[in-house]
Amino acid sequence: MGFNKLTAPLGGSTALARSAALLSNSGCDRLVITVTEDTRPAAEALALPVPLTLCEGGATRGRSVLNALRAASGQKGDIAVIHDAARCFQTEAAVRAAIASAKETGSGVSALPMTDSVFRKDGSAPLDRASLVCTQTPQAFRFEEILSAYEQAGEQAATDDAALYARFIGPVTFTPGDPLGRKLTAPADWDWAKAMTCHPRTGTGFDTHVLGEGRKLILGGVEIPYEKGLIAHSDGDVLLHALMDALLGAASLGDIGHLFPDKDPRYKNISSRVLLREVDARLREQGFTVTHVDVTVIAQRPKLAPFFPQARRNIAEDLNIPLDAVSLKATTTEGMNDEGRGLCISAQAVANII
Ligand code: MG
């Protein structure tokens, strides 16, 4: 099954779930969703406050709507509200306005004023845009009338329900739509949808390792000449350990002790850069993007600043982010505490993700 814009993760939900919630929160007392083989499992998993019926979609939009109207026939309700699930950010106000108008006049079709000039392709003078609207969904109608329009249309094509209503029943009443009711069709629409649902998240991390003889000192994946190194099951890269915990924390994915247990022989003396790349992969699997990380290393000795340019490059490479999205700093504790006495090195980190 490939990418499906209706069921793909979208800000902790999906377009399908957002649209279903929109309708059930806006006055619809039951839903019928047309599904394909791809979308059926996601539709079956929806938890809604109103009864839900699933029916097979058709080869065309019109055929799908007719299937849904027939599936809804005989159920309670005199207004049918037809909505494209791909317009998942449509507002409740637009849905309520369409329903109210359908009750009063027979139809309520969400529409927007034209903001662009409209020309015929022959290049003649533009149409009067003040007399034009662009239709969206929802489109609400008296149930029996829109069902009759669809039955009369048979296999005739129509771009939307309002077109059939106008042809077979009568003039349509337009109600205020909303620019948020944009249909997710092109890749740029999907990028817009991602931006609409992007909530920045922050995580923090802290780690300490004891300095001991006979170990290499590795920080940020750089081997630093020093008479001691950090004692650990892995390479003891305290900088990357704090960073990984910050990243996992931002994504609420636990911590590195849980992910890479120090009892597991696979991680004995492993380069922490390998683990960092694994953490990055876990975040990407969940749809997260790292936007900025900042790590402070707390050490009395040795001087770390000369090694930070390489460490920044390593981190930027492992996380696939720009160099200026990686900040590294070092501080001493002026001889105080275990770091100040040269017994250990610590690091604290903050990671921002979207
Ligand atoms: Mg550690």
mmCIF file of C-alpha atoms and ligand atoms in Angstrom:
data_model
loop_
_atom_site.group_PDB
_atom_site.id
_atom_site.type_symbol
_atom_site.label_atom_id
_atom_site.label_comp_id
_atom_site.label_asym_id
_atom_site.label_seq_id
_atom_site.Cartn_x
_atom_site.Cartn_y
_atom_site.Cartn_z
ATOM 1 C CA MET A 1 0.000 0.000 0.000
ATOM 2 C CA GLY A 2 1.538 3.325 -1.057
ATOM 3 C CA PHE A 3 1.159 6.786 0.378
ATOM 4 C CA ASN A 4 -2.490 7.678 0.925
ATOM 5 C CA LYS A 5 -3.140 11.307 1.831
ATOM 6 C CA LEU A 6 -6.334 10.397 3.708
ATOM 7 C CA THR A 7 -4.737 7.883 6.044
ATOM 8 C CA ALA A 8 -1.105 9.102 6.277
ATOM 9 C CA PRO A 9 -0.017 10.477 9.698
ATOM 10 C CA LEU A 10 -0.895 14.159 9.925
ATOM 11 C CA GLY A 11 -0.081 15.906 13.199
ATOM 12 C CA GLY A 12 -1.016 12.957 15.412
ATOM 13 C CA SER A 13 -4.149 12.205 13.379
ATOM 14 C CA THR A 14 -5.103 11.679 9.712
ATOM 15 C CA ALA A 15 -7.067 13.696 7.162
ATOM 16 C CA LEU A 16 -9.794 11.033 7.292
ATOM 17 C CA ALA A 17 -10.086 11.185 11.082
ATOM 18 C CA ARG A 18 -10.031 14.988 11.063
ATOM 19 C CA SER A 19 -12.834 15.169 8.514
ATOM 20 C CA ALA A 20 -14.913 12.559 10.367
ATOM 21 C CA ALA A 21 -14.461 14.471 13.628
ATOM 22 C CA LEU A 22 -15.310 17.765 11.902
ATOM 23 C CA LEU A 23 -18.677 16.446 10.685
ATOM 24 C CA SER A 24 -19.619 14.643 13.891
ATOM 25 C CA ASN A 25 -18.787 17.793 15.907
ATOM 26 C CA SER A 26 -20.779 20.080 13.611
ATOM 27 C CA GLY A 27 -24.285 18.699 13.838
ATOM 28 C CA CYS A 28 -24.185 15.495 11.726
ATOM 29 C CA ASP A 29 -25.865 12.725 13.702
ATOM 30 C CA ARG A 30 -24.561 9.826 11.620
ATOM 31 C CA LEU A 31 -21.798 9.345 9.047
ATOM 32 C CA VAL A 32 -21.435 7.244 5.929
ATOM 33 C CA ILE A 33 -17.875 6.975 4.638
ATOM 34 C CA THR A 34 -17.065 5.573 1.210
ATOM 35 C CA VAL A 35 -13.927 3.477 1.409
ATOM 36 C CA THR A 36 -11.436 1.742 -0.823
ATOM 37 C CA GLU A 37 -9.378 -1.317 0.068
ATOM 38 C CA ASP A 38 -6.636 1.132 1.196
ATOM 39 C CA THR A 39 -8.779 3.294 3.442
ATOM 40 C CA ARG A 40 -11.167 0.697 4.918
ATOM 41 C CA PRO A 41 -8.926 -0.324 7.898
ATOM 42 C CA ALA A 42 -8.394 3.320 8.911
ATOM 43 C CA ALA A 43 -12.135 4.033 8.623
ATOM 44 C CA GLU A 44 -12.984 0.932 10.676
ATOM 45 C CA ALA A 45 -10.619 2.125 13.409
ATOM 46 C CA LEU A 46 -12.293 5.552 13.779
ATOM 47 C CA ALA A 47 -13.746 6.250 17.204
ATOM 48 C CA LEU A 48 -16.658 8.643 16.682
ATOM 49 C CA PRO A 49 -19.452 9.919 18.902
ATOM 50 C CA VAL A 50 -22.039 9.149 16.164
ATOM 51 C CA PRO A 51 -22.978 5.929 14.314
ATOM 52 C CA LEU A 52 -20.793 5.135 11.301
ATOM 53 C CA THR A 53 -21.618 3.118 8.170
ATOM 54 C CA LEU A 54 -18.945 2.197 5.627
ATOM 55 C CA CYS A 55 -19.755 1.624 1.972
ATOM 56 C CA GLU A 56 -17.760 0.879 -1.151
ATOM 57 C CA GLY A 57 -16.536 3.861 -3.147
ATOM 58 C CA GLY A 58 -17.267 4.004 -6.868
ATOM 59 C CA ALA A 59 -15.095 4.550 -9.944
ATOM 60 C CA THR A 60 -16.012 8.254 -9.949
ATOM 61 C CA ARG A 61 -16.761 10.806 -7.245
ATOM 62 C CA GLY A 62 -20.394 10.883 -8.349
ATOM 63 C CA ARG A 63 -20.743 7.105 -8.116
ATOM 64 C CA SER A 64 -19.215 7.164 -4.621
ATOM 65 C CA VAL A 65 -21.668 9.825 -3.459
ATOM 66 C CA LEU A 66 -24.603 7.878 -4.911
ATOM 67 C CA ASN A 67 -23.425 4.715 -3.103
ATOM 68 C CA ALA A 68 -23.201 6.674 0.151
ATOM 69 C CA LEU A 69 -26.657 8.250 -0.315
ATOM 70 C CA ARG A 70 -28.165 4.836 -0.959
ATOM 71 C CA ALA A 71 -26.375 3.426 2.106
ATOM 72 C CA ALA A 72 -27.846 6.269 4.185
ATOM 73 C CA SER A 73 -31.361 5.882 2.730
ATOM 74 C CA GLY A 74 -34.004 4.874 5.192
ATOM 75 C CA GLN A 75 -31.964 6.123 8.133
ATOM 76 C CA LYS A 76 -33.105 8.974 10.281
ATOM 77 C CA GLY A 77 -32.236 12.434 8.932
ATOM 78 C CA ASP A 78 -33.623 14.712 6.252
ATOM 79 C CA ILE A 79 -30.434 16.598 5.347
ATOM 80 C CA ALA A 80 -27.475 15.027 3.533
ATOM 81 C CA VAL A 81 -24.085 16.711 4.085
ATOM 82 C CA ILE A 82 -21.541 15.709 1.448
ATOM 83 C CA HIS A 83 -17.886 16.365 2.238
ATOM 84 C CA ASP A 84 -14.500 15.542 0.665
ATOM 85 C CA ALA A 85 -12.372 13.912 3.348
ATOM 86 C CA ALA A 86 -9.365 15.641 1.750
ATOM 87 C CA ARG A 87 -10.734 19.012 2.965
ATOM 88 C CA CYS A 88 -9.915 18.053 6.524
ATOM 89 C CA PHE A 89 -9.254 21.574 7.868
ATOM 90 C CA GLN A 90 -12.665 22.926 6.858
ATOM 91 C CA THR A 91 -14.241 24.802 9.759
ATOM 92 C CA GLU A 92 -17.199 23.774 11.906
ATOM 93 C CA ALA A 93 -18.764 27.153 11.119
ATOM 94 C CA ALA A 94 -18.789 26.291 7.402
ATOM 95 C CA VAL A 95 -20.466 22.923 8.076
ATOM 96 C CA ARG A 96 -23.088 24.446 10.365
ATOM 97 C CA ALA A 97 -23.828 27.245 7.859
ATOM 98 C CA ALA A 98 -24.342 24.695 5.056
ATOM 99 C CA ILE A 99 -26.696 22.585 7.195
ATOM 100 C CA ALA A 100 -28.730 25.604 8.361
ATOM 101 C CA SER A 101 -29.141 26.800 4.788
ATOM 102 C CA ALA A 102 -30.178 23.345 3.536
ATOM 103 C CA LYS A 103 -32.872 23.194 6.204
ATOM 104 C CA GLU A 104 -34.168 26.596 5.199
ATOM 105 C CA THR A 105 -33.766 26.693 1.396
ATOM 106 C CA GLY A 106 -33.046 23.105 0.334
ATOM 107 C CA SER A 107 -29.324 23.594 -0.226
ATOM 108 C CA GLY A 108 -26.228 25.039 1.411
ATOM 109 C CA VAL A 109 -23.032 24.859 -0.603
ATOM 110 C CA SER A 110 -19.783 26.115 0.925
ATOM 111 C CA ALA A 111 -18.202 28.625 -1.400
ATOM 112 C CA LEU A 112 -15.489 31.267 -1.454
ATOM 113 C CA PRO A 113 -15.382 34.533 -3.352
ATOM 114 C CA MET A 114 -13.031 34.568 -6.330
ATOM 115 C CA THR A 115 -9.836 36.367 -5.405
ATOM 116 C CA ASP A 116 -8.027 35.812 -8.721
ATOM 117 C CA SER A 117 -9.096 37.232 -12.066
ATOM 118 C CA VAL A 118 -10.700 34.610 -14.332
ATOM 119 C CA PHE A 119 -10.212 34.540 -18.096
ATOM 120 C CA ARG A 120 -11.335 32.290 -20.917
ATOM 121 C CA LYS A 121 -8.438 30.540 -22.575
ATOM 122 C CA ASP A 122 -9.207 32.396 -25.827
ATOM 123 C CA GLY A 123 -7.813 35.517 -24.179
ATOM 124 C CA SER A 124 -11.024 37.564 -24.367
ATOM 125 C CA ALA A 125 -11.990 40.010 -21.599
ATOM 126 C CA PRO A 126 -12.069 38.528 -18.087
ATOM 127 C CA LEU A 127 -15.273 37.304 -16.464
ATOM 128 C CA ASP A 128 -16.811 39.494 -13.771
ATOM 129 C CA ARG A 129 -15.336 37.806 -10.719
ATOM 130 C CA ALA A 130 -17.730 39.611 -8.369
ATOM 131 C CA SER A 131 -20.498 37.455 -9.856
ATOM 132 C CA LEU A 132 -18.543 34.207 -9.409
ATOM 133 C CA VAL A 133 -17.772 31.883 -6.489
ATOM 134 C CA CYS A 134 -15.537 28.811 -6.046
ATOM 135 C CA THR A 135 -17.300 25.861 -4.439
ATOM 136 C CA GLN A 136 -15.839 23.678 -1.722
ATOM 137 C CA THR A 137 -17.416 21.088 0.523
ATOM 138 C CA PRO A 138 -19.419 20.544 2.654
ATOM 139 C CA GLN A 139 -22.433 20.738 0.374
ATOM 140 C CA ALA A 140 -25.704 20.108 2.205
ATOM 141 C CA PHE A 141 -29.105 19.336 0.652
ATOM 142 C CA ARG A 142 -32.535 17.989 1.464
ATOM 143 C CA PHE A 143 -31.805 14.290 1.423
ATOM 144 C CA GLU A 144 -34.532 13.162 -0.985
ATOM 145 C CA GLU A 145 -33.757 15.975 -3.452
ATOM 146 C CA ILE A 146 -30.036 15.299 -3.792
ATOM 147 C CA LEU A 147 -30.666 11.540 -3.973
ATOM 148 C CA SER A 148 -33.199 12.173 -6.750
ATOM 149 C CA ALA A 149 -30.706 14.429 -8.599
ATOM 150 C CA TYR A 150 -28.079 11.674 -8.469
ATOM 151 C CA GLU A 151 -30.577 8.996 -9.566
ATOM 152 C CA GLN A 152 -31.659 11.194 -12.496
ATOM 153 C CA ALA A 153 -28.057 11.941 -13.489
ATOM 154 C CA GLY A 154 -27.247 8.261 -13.960
ATOM 155 C CA GLU A 155 -23.793 8.061 -15.505
ATOM 156 C CA GLN A 156 -23.682 11.767 -16.443
ATOM 157 C CA ALA A 157 -20.555 13.372 -15.060
ATOM 158 C CA ALA A 158 -20.735 16.241 -12.605
ATOM 159 C CA THR A 159 -17.854 17.925 -10.843
ATOM 160 C CA ASP A 160 -19.814 18.262 -7.640
ATOM 161 C CA ASP A 161 -23.177 17.821 -5.969
ATOM 162 C CA ALA A 162 -24.160 21.455 -6.434
ATOM 163 C CA ALA A 163 -23.904 21.032 -10.229
ATOM 164 C CA LEU A 164 -26.397 18.144 -10.160
ATOM 165 C CA TYR A 165 -28.716 19.961 -7.776
ATOM 166 C CA ALA A 166 -28.717 23.018 -10.047
ATOM 167 C CA ARG A 167 -29.434 20.849 -13.111
ATOM 168 C CA PHE A 168 -32.229 18.705 -11.701
ATOM 169 C CA ILE A 169 -33.681 20.502 -8.677
ATOM 170 C CA GLY A 170 -33.125 24.247 -8.764
ATOM 171 C CA PRO A 171 -30.760 27.126 -8.010
ATOM 172 C CA VAL A 172 -28.223 26.511 -5.289
ATOM 173 C CA THR A 173 -27.794 28.588 -2.133
ATOM 174 C CA PHE A 174 -24.164 29.362 -1.330
ATOM 175 C CA THR A 175 -22.894 29.615 2.243
ATOM 176 C CA PRO A 176 -19.559 30.919 3.527
ATOM 177 C CA GLY A 177 -16.753 28.409 3.114
ATOM 178 C CA ASP A 178 -13.297 28.977 4.536
ATOM 179 C CA PRO A 179 -9.816 29.097 2.977
ATOM 180 C CA LEU A 180 -8.925 26.384 5.529
ATOM 181 C CA GLY A 181 -11.255 24.103 3.548
ATOM 182 C CA ARG A 182 -8.509 23.730 0.932
ATOM 183 C CA LYS A 183 -8.491 20.298 -0.693
ATOM 184 C CA LEU A 184 -5.307 18.271 -0.194
ATOM 185 C CA THR A 185 -4.541 17.320 -3.784
ATOM 186 C CA ALA A 186 -1.050 18.330 -4.941
ATOM 187 C CA PRO A 187 2.220 17.741 -3.021
ATOM 188 C CA ALA A 188 2.229 21.455 -2.100
ATOM 189 C CA ASP A 189 -1.168 20.983 -0.407
ATOM 190 C CA TRP A 190 0.299 18.173 1.672
ATOM 191 C CA ASP A 191 3.237 20.398 2.719
ATOM 192 C CA TRP A 192 0.686 23.043 3.747
ATOM 193 C CA ALA A 193 -1.221 20.436 5.770
ATOM 194 C CA LYS A 194 1.986 19.372 7.535
ATOM 195 C CA ALA A 195 2.757 23.019 8.350
ATOM 196 C CA MET A 196 -0.806 23.444 9.685
ATOM 197 C CA THR A 197 -0.294 20.623 12.166
ATOM 198 C CA CYS A 198 3.320 21.261 13.103
ATOM 199 C CA HIS A 199 3.755 21.599 16.833
ATOM 200 C CA PRO A 200 7.351 22.251 17.974
ATOM 201 C CA ARG A 201 8.488 19.917 20.750
ATOM 202 C CA THR A 202 11.469 20.148 23.084
ATOM 203 C CA GLY A 203 13.430 17.487 24.972
ATOM 204 C CA THR A 204 16.242 17.678 27.508
ATOM 205 C CA GLY A 205 19.020 15.211 28.259
ATOM 206 C CA PHE A 206 21.709 14.835 30.907
ATOM 207 C CA ASP A 207 24.528 12.321 31.320
ATOM 208 C CA THR A 208 27.684 11.807 33.386
ATOM 209 C CA HIS A 209 30.539 9.317 33.047
ATOM 210 C CA VAL A 210 33.485 8.698 35.324
ATOM 211 C CA LEU A 211 36.983 9.398 33.976
ATOM 212 C CA GLY A 212 39.387 6.466 34.204
ATOM 213 C CA GLU A 213 42.759 5.229 32.973
ATOM 214 C CA GLY A 214 43.144 3.127 29.852
ATOM 215 C CA ARG A 215 40.163 4.539 27.977
ATOM 216 C CA LYS A 216 39.976 6.830 24.971
ATOM 217 C CA LEU A 217 38.217 10.164 25.523
ATOM 218 C CA ILE A 218 35.565 10.482 22.842
ATOM 219 C CA LEU A 219 33.177 13.446 22.735
ATOM 220 C CA GLY A 220 30.870 14.211 19.824
ATOM 221 C CA GLY A 221 32.473 11.326 17.953
ATOM 222 C CA VAL A 222 35.918 12.986 18.124
ATOM 223 C CA GLU A 223 38.853 11.275 19.819
ATOM 224 C CA ILE A 224 40.424 13.877 22.100
ATOM 225 C CA PRO A 225 44.026 13.421 23.277
ATOM 226 C CA TYR A 226 43.945 13.102 27.093
ATOM 227 C CA GLU A 227 45.448 10.800 29.678
ATOM 228 C CA LYS A 228 42.032 9.472 30.718
ATOM 229 C CA GLY A 229 38.789 8.436 29.076
ATOM 230 C CA LEU A 230 35.182 7.929 30.089
ATOM 231 C CA ILE A 231 34.216 4.571 31.574
ATOM 232 C CA ALA A 232 31.096 3.078 30.014
ATOM 233 C CA HIS A 233 29.679 0.039 28.253
ATOM 234 C CA SER A 234 29.713 1.965 24.969
ATOM 235 C CA ASP A 235 32.447 4.413 23.945
ATOM 236 C CA GLY A 236 31.334 6.682 26.823
ATOM 237 C CA ASP A 237 30.555 9.649 24.577
ATOM 238 C CA VAL A 238 28.703 11.619 27.222
ATOM 239 C CA LEU A 239 28.011 14.497 24.804
ATOM 240 C CA LEU A 240 26.154 12.262 22.356
ATOM 241 C CA HIS A 241 24.406 10.395 25.181
ATOM 242 C CA ALA A 242 22.894 13.607 26.574
ATOM 243 C CA LEU A 243 21.984 14.630 23.030
ATOM 244 C CA MET A 244 20.262 11.314 22.268
ATOM 245 C CA ASP A 245 18.225 11.515 25.459
ATOM 246 C CA ALA A 246 17.137 15.046 24.515
ATOM 247 C CA LEU A 247 16.060 13.848 21.061
ATOM 248 C CA LEU A 248 14.187 10.840 22.439
ATOM 249 C CA GLY A 249 12.611 13.030 25.093
ATOM 250 C CA ALA A 250 11.313 15.499 22.512
ATOM 251 C CA ALA A 251 9.678 12.604 20.660
ATOM 252 C CA SER A 252 8.477 10.907 23.892
ATOM 253 C CA LEU A 253 10.327 7.758 22.825
ATOM 254 C CA GLY A 254 11.920 6.878 26.159
ATOM 255 C CA ASP A 255 15.677 7.072 26.814
ATOM 256 C CA ILE A 256 18.878 5.487 25.552
ATOM 257 C CA GLY A 257 19.174 3.153 28.564
ATOM 258 C CA HIS A 258 15.859 1.650 27.510
ATOM 259 C CA LEU A 259 16.643 1.650 23.794
ATOM 260 C CA PHE A 260 20.245 0.395 23.998
ATOM 261 C CA PRO A 261 20.530 -1.598 27.277
ATOM 262 C CA ASP A 262 24.084 -1.736 28.651
ATOM 263 C CA LYS A 263 23.605 -5.468 29.336
ATOM 264 C CA ASP A 264 23.304 -6.043 25.573
ATOM 265 C CA PRO A 265 26.685 -7.221 24.154
ATOM 266 C CA ARG A 266 25.826 -5.603 20.796
ATOM 267 C CA TYR A 267 26.492 -2.211 22.368
ATOM 268 C CA LYS A 268 29.852 -3.036 23.995
ATOM 269 C CA ASN A 269 32.291 -0.279 23.001
ATOM 270 C CA ILE A 270 29.964 0.700 20.161
ATOM 271 C CA SER A 271 30.483 4.133 18.644
ATOM 272 C CA SER A 272 27.794 6.412 20.002
ATOM 273 C CA ARG A 273 27.521 7.907 16.513
ATOM 274 C CA VAL A 274 25.980 4.609 15.367
ATOM 275 C CA LEU A 275 23.445 4.916 18.192
ATOM 276 C CA LEU A 276 22.779 8.579 17.305
ATOM 277 C CA ARG A 277 21.952 7.594 13.735
ATOM 278 C CA GLU A 278 19.601 4.925 15.075
ATOM 279 C CA VAL A 279 17.870 7.512 17.293
ATOM 280 C CA ASP A 280 17.535 9.804 14.283
ATOM 281 C CA ALA A 281 15.950 6.966 12.289
ATOM 282 C CA ARG A 282 13.458 6.299 15.103
ATOM 283 C CA LEU A 283 12.409 9.966 15.099
ATOM 284 C CA ARG A 284 12.050 10.067 11.325
ATOM 285 C CA GLU A 285 9.900 6.917 11.408
ATOM 286 C CA GLN A 286 7.496 8.876 13.592
ATOM 287 C CA GLY A 287 7.495 11.791 11.132
ATOM 288 C CA PHE A 288 9.630 14.117 13.281
ATOM 289 C CA THR A 289 12.263 16.527 11.941
ATOM 290 C CA VAL A 290 15.089 17.816 14.155
ATOM 291 C CA THR A 291 15.288 21.611 13.939
ATOM 292 C CA HIS A 292 17.988 22.519 16.490
ATOM 293 C CA VAL A 293 20.131 20.935 19.187
ATOM 294 C CA ASP A 294 22.279 22.561 21.873
ATOM 295 C CA VAL A 295 24.684 20.682 24.152
ATOM 296 C CA THR A 296 26.823 21.962 27.042
ATOM 297 C CA VAL A 297 29.711 19.774 28.161
ATOM 298 C CA ILE A 298 30.839 20.236 31.765
ATOM 299 C CA ALA A 299 34.534 19.378 32.193
ATOM 300 C CA GLN A 300 37.469 20.897 34.049
ATOM 301 C CA ARG A 301 40.014 19.486 31.610
ATOM 302 C CA PRO A 302 40.997 19.063 28.808
ATOM 303 C CA LYS A 303 40.185 22.130 26.689
ATOM 304 C CA LEU A 304 37.360 21.014 24.398
ATOM 305 C CA ALA A 305 36.705 24.040 22.171
ATOM 306 C CA PRO A 306 39.329 23.062 19.545
ATOM 307 C CA PHE A 307 37.514 19.766 18.949
ATOM 308 C CA PHE A 308 33.998 21.147 18.693
ATOM 309 C CA PRO A 309 34.045 22.101 14.980
ATOM 310 C CA GLN A 310 34.564 18.424 14.063
ATOM 311 C CA ALA A 311 32.019 17.269 16.664
ATOM 312 C CA ARG A 312 29.426 19.679 15.209
ATOM 313 C CA ARG A 313 30.077 18.323 11.719
ATOM 314 C CA ASN A 314 29.646 14.755 13.006
ATOM 315 C CA ILE A 315 26.315 15.548 14.653
ATOM 316 C CA ALA A 316 25.002 17.520 11.674
ATOM 317 C CA GLU A 317 25.934 14.592 9.414
ATOM 318 C CA ASP A 318 24.364 11.930 11.653
ATOM 319 C CA LEU A 319 21.124 13.868 12.113
ATOM 320 C CA ASN A 320 21.038 15.108 8.510
ATOM 321 C CA ILE A 321 20.598 18.716 9.590
ATOM 322 C CA PRO A 322 22.488 21.934 8.724
ATOM 323 C CA LEU A 323 25.632 22.771 10.691
ATOM 324 C CA ASP A 324 24.032 25.900 12.149
ATOM 325 C CA ALA A 325 21.308 23.718 13.690
ATOM 326 C CA VAL A 326 23.968 22.228 15.995
ATOM 327 C CA SER A 327 25.307 24.222 18.947
ATOM 328 C CA LEU A 328 28.072 22.935 21.240
ATOM 329 C CA LYS A 329 29.406 24.686 24.319
ATOM 330 C CA ALA A 330 31.813 23.799 27.106
ATOM 331 C CA THR A 331 32.090 25.012 30.661
ATOM 332 C CA THR A 332 34.161 24.255 33.748
ATOM 333 C CA THR A 333 32.777 24.313 37.269
ATOM 334 C CA GLU A 334 35.699 26.398 38.577
ATOM 335 C CA GLY A 335 37.187 23.433 40.380
ATOM 336 C CA MET A 336 34.009 22.576 42.239
ATOM 337 C CA ASN A 337 32.044 19.332 42.174
ATOM 338 C CA ASP A 338 33.218 16.034 40.717
ATOM 339 C CA GLU A 339 33.579 17.563 37.247
ATOM 340 C CA GLY A 340 35.776 20.310 38.721
ATOM 341 C CA ARG A 341 37.980 17.782 40.503
ATOM 342 C CA GLY A 342 38.456 15.914 37.219
ATOM 343 C CA LEU A 343 36.582 12.796 38.356
ATOM 344 C CA CYS A 344 33.966 12.875 35.645
ATOM 345 C CA ILE A 345 32.640 14.687 32.606
ATOM 346 C CA SER A 346 28.941 15.581 32.278
ATOM 347 C CA ALA A 347 26.784 16.977 29.506
ATOM 348 C CA GLN A 348 23.355 18.488 29.240
ATOM 349 C CA ALA A 349 21.390 18.904 26.022
ATOM 350 C CA VAL A 350 18.262 20.443 24.591
ATOM 351 C CA ALA A 351 16.708 19.240 21.324
ATOM 352 C CA ASN A 352 13.925 20.892 19.338
ATOM 353 C CA ILE A 353 11.909 18.885 16.827
ATOM 354 C CA ILE A 354 8.784 19.347 14.757
HETATM 355 MG MG MG B 1 25.893 7.545 29.152
#
